[in-house]
Coordinates of C-alpha atoms and ligand atoms in Angstrom, one line a residue:
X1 CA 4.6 -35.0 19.1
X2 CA 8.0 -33.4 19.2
X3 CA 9.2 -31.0 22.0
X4 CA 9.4 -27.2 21.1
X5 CA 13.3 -26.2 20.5
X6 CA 14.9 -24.3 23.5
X7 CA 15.6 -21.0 22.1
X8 CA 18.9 -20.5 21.2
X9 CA 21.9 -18.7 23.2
X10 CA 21.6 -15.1 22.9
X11 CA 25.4 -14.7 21.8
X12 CA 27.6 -16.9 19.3
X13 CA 30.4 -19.2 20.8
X14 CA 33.9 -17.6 20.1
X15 CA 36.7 -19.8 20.3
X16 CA 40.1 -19.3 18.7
X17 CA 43.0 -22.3 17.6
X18 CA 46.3 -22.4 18.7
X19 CA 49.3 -24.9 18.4
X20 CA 52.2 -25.5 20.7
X21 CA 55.3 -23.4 20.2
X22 CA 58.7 -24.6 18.8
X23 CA 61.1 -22.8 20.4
X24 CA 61.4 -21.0 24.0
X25 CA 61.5 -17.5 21.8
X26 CA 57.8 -18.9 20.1
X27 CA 56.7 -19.5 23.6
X28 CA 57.4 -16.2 24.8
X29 CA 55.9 -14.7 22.1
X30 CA 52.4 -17.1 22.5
X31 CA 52.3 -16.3 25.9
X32 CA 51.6 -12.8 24.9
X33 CA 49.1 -13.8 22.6
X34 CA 47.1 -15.7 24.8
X35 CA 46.8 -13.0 27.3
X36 CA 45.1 -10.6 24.9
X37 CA 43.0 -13.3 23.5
X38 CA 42.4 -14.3 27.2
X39 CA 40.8 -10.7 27.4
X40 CA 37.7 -11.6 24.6
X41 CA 36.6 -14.0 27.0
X42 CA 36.4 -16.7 24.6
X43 CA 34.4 -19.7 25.3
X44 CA 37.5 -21.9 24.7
X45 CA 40.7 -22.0 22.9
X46 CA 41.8 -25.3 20.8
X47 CA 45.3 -26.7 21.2
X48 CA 46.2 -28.3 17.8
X49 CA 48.6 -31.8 18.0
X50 CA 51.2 -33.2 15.9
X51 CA 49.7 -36.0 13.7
X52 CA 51.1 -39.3 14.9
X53 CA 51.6 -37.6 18.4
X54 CA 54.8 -35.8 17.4
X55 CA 54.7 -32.9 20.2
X56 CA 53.0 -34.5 22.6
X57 CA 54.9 -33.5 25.5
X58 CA 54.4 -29.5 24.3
X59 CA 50.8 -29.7 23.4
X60 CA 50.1 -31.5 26.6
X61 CA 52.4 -29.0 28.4
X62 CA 50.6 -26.1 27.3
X63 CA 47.0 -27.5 27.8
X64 CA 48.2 -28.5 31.4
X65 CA 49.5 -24.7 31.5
X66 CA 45.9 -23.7 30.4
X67 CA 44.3 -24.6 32.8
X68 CA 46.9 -23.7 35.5
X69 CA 47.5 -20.4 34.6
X70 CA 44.6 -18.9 32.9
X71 CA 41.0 -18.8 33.1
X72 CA 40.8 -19.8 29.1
X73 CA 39.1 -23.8 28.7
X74 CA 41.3 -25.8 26.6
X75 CA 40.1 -27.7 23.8
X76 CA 42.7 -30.2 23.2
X77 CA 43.4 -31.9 19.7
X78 CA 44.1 -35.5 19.7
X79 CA 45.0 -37.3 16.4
X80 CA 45.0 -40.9 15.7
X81 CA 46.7 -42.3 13.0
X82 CA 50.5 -44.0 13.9
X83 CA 49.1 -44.7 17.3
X84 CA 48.0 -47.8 19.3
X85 CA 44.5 -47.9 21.0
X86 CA 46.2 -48.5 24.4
X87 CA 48.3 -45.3 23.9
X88 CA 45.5 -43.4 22.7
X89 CA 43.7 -44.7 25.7
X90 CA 46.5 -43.9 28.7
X91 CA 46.5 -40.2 26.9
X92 CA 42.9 -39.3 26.5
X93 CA 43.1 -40.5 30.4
X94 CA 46.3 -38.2 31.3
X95 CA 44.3 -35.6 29.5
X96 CA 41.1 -35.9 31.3
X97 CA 43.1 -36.5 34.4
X98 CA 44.4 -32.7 34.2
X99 CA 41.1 -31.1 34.2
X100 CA 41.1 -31.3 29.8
X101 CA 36.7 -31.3 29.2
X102 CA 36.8 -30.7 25.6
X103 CA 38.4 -32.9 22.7
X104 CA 38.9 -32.8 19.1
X105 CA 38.9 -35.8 17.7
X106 CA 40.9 -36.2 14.5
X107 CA 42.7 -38.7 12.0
X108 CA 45.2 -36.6 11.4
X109 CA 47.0 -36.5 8.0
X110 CA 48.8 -39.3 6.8
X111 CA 52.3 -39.3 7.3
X112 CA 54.2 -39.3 4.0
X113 CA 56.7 -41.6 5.4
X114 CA 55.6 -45.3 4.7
X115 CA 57.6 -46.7 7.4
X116 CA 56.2 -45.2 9.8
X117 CA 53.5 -47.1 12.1
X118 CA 50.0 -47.2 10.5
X119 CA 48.3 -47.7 14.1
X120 CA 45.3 -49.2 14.8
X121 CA 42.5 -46.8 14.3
X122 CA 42.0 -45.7 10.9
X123 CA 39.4 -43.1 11.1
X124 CA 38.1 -40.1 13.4
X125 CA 34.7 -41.8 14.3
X126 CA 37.0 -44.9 16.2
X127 CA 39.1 -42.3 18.0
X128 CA 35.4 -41.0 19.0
X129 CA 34.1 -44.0 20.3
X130 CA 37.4 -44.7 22.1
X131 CA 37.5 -40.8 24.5
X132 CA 33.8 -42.3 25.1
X133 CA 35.0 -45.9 26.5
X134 CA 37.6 -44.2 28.5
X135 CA 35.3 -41.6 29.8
X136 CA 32.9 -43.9 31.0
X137 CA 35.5 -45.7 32.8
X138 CA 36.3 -42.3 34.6
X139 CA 32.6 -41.9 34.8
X140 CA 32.7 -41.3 39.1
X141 CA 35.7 -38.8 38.5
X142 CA 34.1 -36.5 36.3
X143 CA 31.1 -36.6 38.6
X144 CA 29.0 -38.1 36.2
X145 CA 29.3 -35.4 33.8
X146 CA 31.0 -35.2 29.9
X147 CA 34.0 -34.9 28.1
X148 CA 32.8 -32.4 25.0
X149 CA 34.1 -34.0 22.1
X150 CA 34.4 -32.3 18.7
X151 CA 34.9 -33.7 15.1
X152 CA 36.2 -31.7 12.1
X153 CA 34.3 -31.5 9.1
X154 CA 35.2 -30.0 5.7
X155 CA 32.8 -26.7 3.9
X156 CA 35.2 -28.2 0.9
X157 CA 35.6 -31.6 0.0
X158 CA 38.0 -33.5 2.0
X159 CA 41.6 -34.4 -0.3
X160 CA 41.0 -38.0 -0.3
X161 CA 37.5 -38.1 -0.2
X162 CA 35.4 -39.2 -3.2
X163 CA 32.9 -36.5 -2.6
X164 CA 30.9 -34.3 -0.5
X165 CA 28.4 -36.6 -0.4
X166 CA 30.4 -39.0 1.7
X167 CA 31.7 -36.4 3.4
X168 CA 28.4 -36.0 5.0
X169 CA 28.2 -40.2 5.6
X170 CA 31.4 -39.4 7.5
X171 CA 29.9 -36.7 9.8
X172 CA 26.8 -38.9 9.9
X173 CA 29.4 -41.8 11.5
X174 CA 31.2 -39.3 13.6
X175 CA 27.8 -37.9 15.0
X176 CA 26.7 -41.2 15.5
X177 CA 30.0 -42.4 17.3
X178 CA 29.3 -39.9 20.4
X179 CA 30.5 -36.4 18.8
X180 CA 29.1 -33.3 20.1
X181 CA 29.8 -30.4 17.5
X182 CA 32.0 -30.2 14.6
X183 CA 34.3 -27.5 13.5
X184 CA 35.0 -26.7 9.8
X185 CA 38.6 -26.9 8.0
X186 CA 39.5 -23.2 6.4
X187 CA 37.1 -22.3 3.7
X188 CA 36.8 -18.8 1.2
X189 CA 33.2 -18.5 0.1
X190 CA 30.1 -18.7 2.2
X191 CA 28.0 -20.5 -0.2
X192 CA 30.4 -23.4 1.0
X193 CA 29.2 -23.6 4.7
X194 CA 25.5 -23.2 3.7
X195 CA 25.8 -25.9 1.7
X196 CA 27.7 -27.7 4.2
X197 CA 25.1 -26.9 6.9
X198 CA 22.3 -27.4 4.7
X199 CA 23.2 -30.9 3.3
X200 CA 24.0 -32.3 6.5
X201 CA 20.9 -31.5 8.6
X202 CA 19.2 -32.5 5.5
X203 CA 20.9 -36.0 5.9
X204 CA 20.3 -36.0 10.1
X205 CA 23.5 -34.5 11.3
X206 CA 22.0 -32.3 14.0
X207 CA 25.4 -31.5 15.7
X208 CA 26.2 -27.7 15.6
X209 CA 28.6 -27.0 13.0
X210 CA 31.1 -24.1 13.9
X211 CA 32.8 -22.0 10.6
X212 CA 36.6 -22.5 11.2
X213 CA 38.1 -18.9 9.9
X214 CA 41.4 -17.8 8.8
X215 CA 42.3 -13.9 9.1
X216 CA 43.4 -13.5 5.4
X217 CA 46.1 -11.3 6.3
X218 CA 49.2 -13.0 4.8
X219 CA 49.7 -14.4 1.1
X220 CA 52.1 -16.9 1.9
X221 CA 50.3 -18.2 4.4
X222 CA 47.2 -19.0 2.7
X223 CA 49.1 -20.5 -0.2
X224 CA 51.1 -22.9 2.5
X225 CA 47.4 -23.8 3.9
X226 CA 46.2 -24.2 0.7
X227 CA 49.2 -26.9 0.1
X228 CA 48.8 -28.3 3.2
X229 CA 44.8 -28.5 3.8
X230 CA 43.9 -29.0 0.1
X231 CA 41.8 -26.2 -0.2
X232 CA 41.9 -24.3 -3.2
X233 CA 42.2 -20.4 -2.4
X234 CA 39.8 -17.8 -3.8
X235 CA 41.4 -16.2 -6.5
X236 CA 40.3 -12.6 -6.6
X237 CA 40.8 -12.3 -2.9
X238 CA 44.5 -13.6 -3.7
X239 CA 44.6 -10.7 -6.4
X240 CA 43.6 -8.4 -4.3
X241 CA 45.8 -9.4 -1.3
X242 CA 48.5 -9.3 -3.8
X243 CA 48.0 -6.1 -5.6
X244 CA 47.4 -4.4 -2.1
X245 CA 50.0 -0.9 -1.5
X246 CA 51.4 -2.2 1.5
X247 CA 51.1 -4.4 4.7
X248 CA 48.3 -2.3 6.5
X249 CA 46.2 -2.3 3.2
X250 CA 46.7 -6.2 3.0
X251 CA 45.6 -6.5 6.8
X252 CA 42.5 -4.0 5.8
X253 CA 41.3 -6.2 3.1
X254 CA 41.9 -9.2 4.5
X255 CA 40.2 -9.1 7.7
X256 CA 37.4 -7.8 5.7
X257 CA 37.3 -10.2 3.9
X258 CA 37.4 -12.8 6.4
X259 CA 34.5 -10.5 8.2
X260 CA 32.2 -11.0 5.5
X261 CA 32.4 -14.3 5.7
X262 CA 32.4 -15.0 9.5
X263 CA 28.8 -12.9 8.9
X264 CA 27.5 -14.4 5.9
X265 CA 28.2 -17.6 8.3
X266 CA 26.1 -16.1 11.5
X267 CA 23.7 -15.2 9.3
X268 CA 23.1 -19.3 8.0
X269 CA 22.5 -19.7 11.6
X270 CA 26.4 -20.8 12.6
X271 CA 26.3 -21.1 16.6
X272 CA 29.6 -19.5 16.9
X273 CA 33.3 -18.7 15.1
X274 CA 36.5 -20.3 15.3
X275 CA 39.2 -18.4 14.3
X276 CA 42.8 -19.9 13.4
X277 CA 44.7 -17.4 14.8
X278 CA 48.7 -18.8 13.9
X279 CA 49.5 -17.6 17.2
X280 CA 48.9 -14.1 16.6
X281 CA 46.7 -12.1 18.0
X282 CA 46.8 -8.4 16.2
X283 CA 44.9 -10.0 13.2
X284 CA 42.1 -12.0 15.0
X285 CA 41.5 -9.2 17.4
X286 CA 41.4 -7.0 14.2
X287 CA 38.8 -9.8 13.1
X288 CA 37.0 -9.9 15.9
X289 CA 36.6 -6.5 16.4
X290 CA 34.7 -5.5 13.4
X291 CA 32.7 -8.8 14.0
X292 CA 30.9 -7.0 16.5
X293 CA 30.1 -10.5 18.2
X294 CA 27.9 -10.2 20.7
X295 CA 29.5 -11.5 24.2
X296 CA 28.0 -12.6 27.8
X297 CA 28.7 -10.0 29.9
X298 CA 31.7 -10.4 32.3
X299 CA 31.2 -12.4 35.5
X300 CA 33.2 -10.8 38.0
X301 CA 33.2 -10.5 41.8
X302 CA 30.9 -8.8 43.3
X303 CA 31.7 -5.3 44.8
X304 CA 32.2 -5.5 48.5
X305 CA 30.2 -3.3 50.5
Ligands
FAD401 P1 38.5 -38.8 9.1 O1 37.2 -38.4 9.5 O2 39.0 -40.1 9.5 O3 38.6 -38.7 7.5 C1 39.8 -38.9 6.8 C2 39.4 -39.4 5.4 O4 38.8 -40.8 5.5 C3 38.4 -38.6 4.7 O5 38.6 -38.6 3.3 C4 37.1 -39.3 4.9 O6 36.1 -39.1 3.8 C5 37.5 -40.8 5.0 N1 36.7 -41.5 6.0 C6 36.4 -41.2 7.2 N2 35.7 -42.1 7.9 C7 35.6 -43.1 7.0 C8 35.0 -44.4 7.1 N3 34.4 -44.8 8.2 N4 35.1 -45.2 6.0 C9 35.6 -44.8 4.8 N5 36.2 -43.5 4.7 C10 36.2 -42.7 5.8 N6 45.5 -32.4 11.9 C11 46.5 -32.6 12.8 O7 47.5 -33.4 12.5 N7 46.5 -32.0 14.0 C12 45.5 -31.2 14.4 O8 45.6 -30.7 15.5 C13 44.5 -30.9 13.4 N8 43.5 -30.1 13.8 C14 42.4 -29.9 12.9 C15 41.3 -29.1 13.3 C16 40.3 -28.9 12.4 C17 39.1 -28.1 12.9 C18 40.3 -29.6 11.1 C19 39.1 -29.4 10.2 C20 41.3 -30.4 10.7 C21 42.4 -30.6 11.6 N9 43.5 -31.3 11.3 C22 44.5 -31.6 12.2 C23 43.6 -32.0 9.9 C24 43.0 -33.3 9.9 O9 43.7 -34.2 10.7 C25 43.0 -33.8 8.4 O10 42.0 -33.0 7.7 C26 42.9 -35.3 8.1 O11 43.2 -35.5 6.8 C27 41.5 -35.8 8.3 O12 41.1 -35.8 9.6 P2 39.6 -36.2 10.0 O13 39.6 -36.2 11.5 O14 38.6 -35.5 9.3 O15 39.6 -37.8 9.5

């Protein structure tokens, strides 16, 4: 006989990405950015990281910062391709170390350069499995409790998959590995995440599977994605975004856009939104305000009498 589901949270889980900054003037201006995303309350923020470890010393920086300064929970990224498993190992340590309870583990994109390192794990499920050994070796200094660990997975097909068919094996593996939830590259049309969400808890994947969203605010920025992420962009939004008057009228359509889809997503049953925010707020605030996300209310001291 199987056990009645516990009912589901009351509110969706809001969490927003940001990568480390570049410069000191990038840093200033994040800072400001993370204060008023700071204000939504969200239930964490994700810290993206170079692939083949490029910035580690800034992601790590401002995940240590995180935590220090503000009362956001850091998700950090970790990629493993270029890497050894002993330096994946000392970092997902350092990390946990610092207070870091949430990872995302990820391949990371291939480096173009062919001398360059290949490392020794060649997929996200074995970067997985290894947070889990270390974790259990810090089992008595995380109190016996968990390191949340994410996955990605793709609404679209990934680049170099053969299809979405084995894209689902691949979250099957990465499930299966020890991941907790997944969260989904950029995609355009809702049909995409149904299908994603349908297919894989058709197939067993019973890990909750949060829409990754993009405000679709800037032109060249979705074609630079599109590039990078190999997702192919929706053309009459593109149209649209193009033919818009003038910035404000591009901002208006896009957030709508990205709206309707972050609803059409809720609506599947999504347990929460991730928004790529670039490091700006006034777009995913514009976002998340005419989501109308329902939010825990805020735990604050109690008055004193
Ligand atoms: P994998 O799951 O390893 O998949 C890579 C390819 O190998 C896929 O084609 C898959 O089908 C195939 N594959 C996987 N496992 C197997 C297997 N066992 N056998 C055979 N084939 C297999 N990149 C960064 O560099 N830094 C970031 O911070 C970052 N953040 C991201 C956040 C999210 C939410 C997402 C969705 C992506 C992010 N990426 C980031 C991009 C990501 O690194 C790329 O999409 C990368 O190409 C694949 O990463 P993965 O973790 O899905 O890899």
């Amino acid at each position: 006989m199987s056990l009645p589901l516990p009912p589901p949270p009351s509110y969706p889980a809001l969490s927003y990405e940001l990568f480390p900054p570049r410069s000191t003037q990038a840093e200033d201006s994040l800072w400001r950015t993370i204060r008023a995303l700071e204000d939504t309350r969200p239930d964490f923020v994700s810290v993206t990281y170079g692939a083949s470890g490029s910035n580690r010393d800034t992601a790590v920086g401002l995940l240590k910062r995180l935590l220090n300064e503000t009362s956001l929970k850091p998700l950090a990224h970790l990629t493993c391709v270029g890497n050894s498993r002993d330096y994946l190992m000392e970092l997902v340590d350092e990390l946990i170390s610092s207070g870091v309870r949430g990872i995302l583990a990820l391949r990371g994109d291939q480096p173009r350069d062919s001398t360059l390192p290949e490392g020794e794990l060649h997929h996200a499920n074995e970067l997985v499995e290894l947070i889990r050994r270390v974790e259990r070796l810090r089992t008595a200094h995380l109190c016996a409790g968990k390191v949340a660990v994410g996955v990605a997975a793709y609404s679209t097909k990934h680049p170099e998959s053969p299809s979405l068919e084995h894209d689902i094996e691949v979250l099957l593996a990465k499930q299966a590995a020890g991941a907790d939830f997944a969260i989904t590259q950029v995609y355009f049309a809702p049909e995409q995440y149904s299908r994603l969400l349908r297919t894989a808890r058709r197939a067993g994947v019973a890990i909750p599977i949060i829409p990754g969203v993009i405000p679709f605010t800037s032109v060249r920025r979705l074609e630079r994605l599109s590039e990078l992420a190999g997702v192919e962009i929706d053309a009459p939004l593109m149209d649209r975004l193009k033919n818009a008057d003038d910035d404000a009228g591009r901002r208006r359509i896009g957030v709508r856009a990205t709206v309707d889809l972050a609803h059409a997503a809720l609506d599947d049953g999504a347990p929460g939104i991730h928004i790529y925010t670039f490091n700006e707020h006034a777009a995913a605030l514009d976002v998340l305000d005419r989501l109308e996300l329902s939010r825990p209310p805020a735990v604050g001291l109690s008055q004193s009498a």
